XYZ file of C-alpha atoms in Angstrom:
179
model
C 108.724 51.666 -23.290
C 109.527 53.461 -20.113
C 109.510 52.319 -17.053
C 108.884 54.316 -13.911
C 109.061 57.164 -15.946
C 112.276 56.646 -17.831
C 113.757 56.953 -14.627
C 114.400 53.190 -14.500
C 115.030 51.757 -17.861
C 113.285 50.998 -20.899
C 111.626 48.127 -22.125
C 112.059 47.353 -25.586
C 110.346 43.442 -26.359
C 110.477 42.690 -30.175
C 109.028 39.531 -32.094
C 111.148 38.122 -34.637
C 108.668 37.695 -37.637
C 110.525 34.333 -38.448
C 108.446 32.298 -36.001
C 105.272 34.289 -36.670
C 105.666 33.061 -40.570
C 106.794 30.047 -39.264
C 103.671 29.041 -37.806
C 101.684 30.850 -40.663
C 103.295 28.184 -42.757
C 102.586 25.576 -40.602
C 98.575 26.266 -40.350
C 99.053 26.588 -43.983
C 100.625 23.467 -44.539
C 98.520 21.426 -42.344
C 94.764 22.203 -44.281
C 96.748 21.968 -47.657
C 97.472 18.485 -45.418
C 93.563 18.090 -44.311
C 92.131 19.410 -47.413
C 93.594 16.608 -49.384
C 92.956 14.281 -46.996
C 88.822 15.295 -47.416
C 89.319 15.355 -51.165
C 90.965 11.866 -50.878
C 87.545 10.950 -48.571
C 85.389 12.285 -51.001
C 86.615 10.575 -54.079
C 86.488 7.006 -52.440
C 83.462 7.711 -51.658
C 81.937 9.025 -55.082
C 83.827 6.098 -56.283
C 81.765 3.836 -53.667
C 78.558 5.276 -54.503
C 79.210 4.464 -58.401
C 79.771 0.828 -57.296
C 76.859 0.170 -54.435
C 74.211 2.737 -56.804
C 74.795 4.053 -59.704
C 76.409 1.507 -61.877
C 73.290 -1.337 -60.832
C 70.554 1.759 -61.811
C 72.218 1.918 -64.988
C 72.221 -1.021 -65.582
C 68.949 -1.613 -64.236
C 67.901 1.358 -67.049
C 69.626 -0.801 -69.842
C 68.302 -3.814 -69.456
C 64.453 -2.439 -69.242
C 65.531 -1.065 -72.366
C 66.067 -3.731 -74.226
C 63.278 -5.625 -72.262
C 61.226 -2.620 -74.005
C 62.897 -3.241 -77.390
C 61.146 -6.692 -77.067
C 64.644 -8.659 -75.586
C 62.340 -10.799 -72.989
C 65.361 -12.798 -71.717
C 67.477 -10.246 -70.055
C 68.651 -10.678 -66.774
C 69.904 -8.535 -64.475
C 72.160 -9.551 -61.721
C 70.137 -9.844 -57.938
C 71.937 -11.494 -55.252
C 71.974 -8.079 -53.017
C 70.406 -7.925 -50.469
C 69.135 -4.312 -50.239
C 66.257 -2.037 -52.105
C 68.977 -2.454 -55.429
C 68.225 -6.151 -54.721
C 65.298 -6.126 -54.302
C 64.543 -3.499 -57.016
C 66.765 -6.195 -59.521
C 64.207 -9.083 -58.263
C 61.532 -7.808 -59.127
C 62.931 -6.857 -62.241
C 63.512 -10.204 -63.058
C 60.259 -11.921 -61.993
C 58.408 -9.353 -64.016
C 60.786 -9.933 -67.211
C 60.225 -13.757 -66.770
C 56.220 -12.629 -66.774
C 56.573 -10.935 -69.422
C 57.991 -13.338 -71.804
C 55.400 -16.015 -69.885
C 52.455 -14.318 -71.413
C 53.275 -13.643 -74.575
C 54.402 -17.244 -75.059
C 50.474 -17.298 -73.675
C 49.410 -14.819 -76.341
C 51.467 -16.447 -79.532
C 49.545 -19.618 -78.123
C 46.159 -17.674 -77.941
C 46.609 -15.872 -81.706
C 47.714 -19.104 -83.583
C 45.054 -20.964 -81.804
C 42.559 -18.152 -82.775
C 43.327 -17.874 -86.509
C 43.122 -21.918 -86.335
C 40.008 -21.197 -85.393
C 38.817 -18.761 -87.600
C 40.251 -21.061 -90.532
C 38.266 -23.874 -89.707
C 34.801 -21.589 -89.291
C 35.772 -19.927 -92.332
C 36.168 -23.035 -94.235
C 33.241 -24.278 -92.552
C 31.307 -21.792 -94.257
C 32.467 -21.325 -97.459
C 31.733 -24.994 -97.623
C 28.007 -24.860 -97.365
C 26.352 -23.412 -100.232
C 23.705 -21.646 -98.962
C 24.479 -18.499 -98.677
C 25.277 -16.427 -95.456
C 26.118 -13.174 -93.487
C 27.142 -12.489 -90.398
C 26.459 -8.972 -89.985
C 27.088 -6.434 -86.533
C 24.530 -4.416 -84.513
C 24.681 -1.053 -87.081
C 24.012 -3.474 -89.914
C 27.672 -3.936 -90.914
C 28.673 -7.113 -92.641
C 31.292 -8.223 -91.103
C 31.570 -12.262 -92.685
C 29.618 -12.561 -96.643
C 30.616 -16.812 -97.907
C 30.778 -16.864 -101.808
C 27.167 -18.700 -101.712
C 26.423 -15.570 -100.656
C 27.997 -13.408 -102.967
C 27.034 -15.387 -106.046
C 23.210 -14.960 -104.702
C 23.559 -10.807 -105.282
C 25.728 -11.023 -108.324
C 28.995 -9.951 -106.239
C 32.265 -10.666 -106.513
C 33.206 -12.528 -103.502
C 34.724 -11.080 -100.444
C 34.288 -7.216 -101.016
C 30.952 -7.162 -99.393
C 32.546 -7.112 -95.702
C 32.287 -3.800 -93.651
C 29.369 -2.336 -96.016
C 25.694 -1.863 -94.980
C 24.010 -4.986 -95.149
C 21.310 -2.558 -97.274
C 23.066 -0.357 -99.092
C 25.322 -4.105 -100.095
C 22.018 -6.637 -100.663
C 19.078 -4.515 -101.454
C 20.231 -0.841 -102.606
C 18.738 0.986 -99.608
C 19.448 4.117 -97.464
C 18.762 2.429 -94.746
C 17.399 -0.773 -93.135
C 15.567 -2.999 -94.931
C 11.143 -3.611 -92.714
C 11.765 -6.906 -92.045
C 15.742 -7.295 -91.620
C 16.392 -10.868 -89.351
C 19.018 -8.498 -87.373
C 16.953 -5.558 -86.037
């Protein structure tokens, strides 16, 4: 570049490309280092997320499946002080409640079966014909004495209409005691 229209001389400004390349290489190195650090932090965060949230929820899902298959003794760890811990405690309470309710139901069903057996044995022990019908005149229970009175096989009248079974009619008897 001429100085004072060429009378003062010329000025040449040069720049070494080596310095510029070194600067670009330094920037690349810093960017790669920053990306590596961010990736490492993301990896650690992902592992922590898995340990703190995903894994406990997977354990709860597995325990839920086991309960749905009838395993009522399943229990999950519930010592955490966060929402996952609250969920685990609620799950354990539900499992205990289901187990207790199932035990009560089994006792009730057994008592009902025993009561029905006693009831049926009492009805069978009576030498008079006895039939219980529902509101639609379907035979619920008929003892053996009732079957003998009508010449029918014992235990085969249940579920049939009483007027058809005992009177061979298509409608309710006029003086039906069940009306």
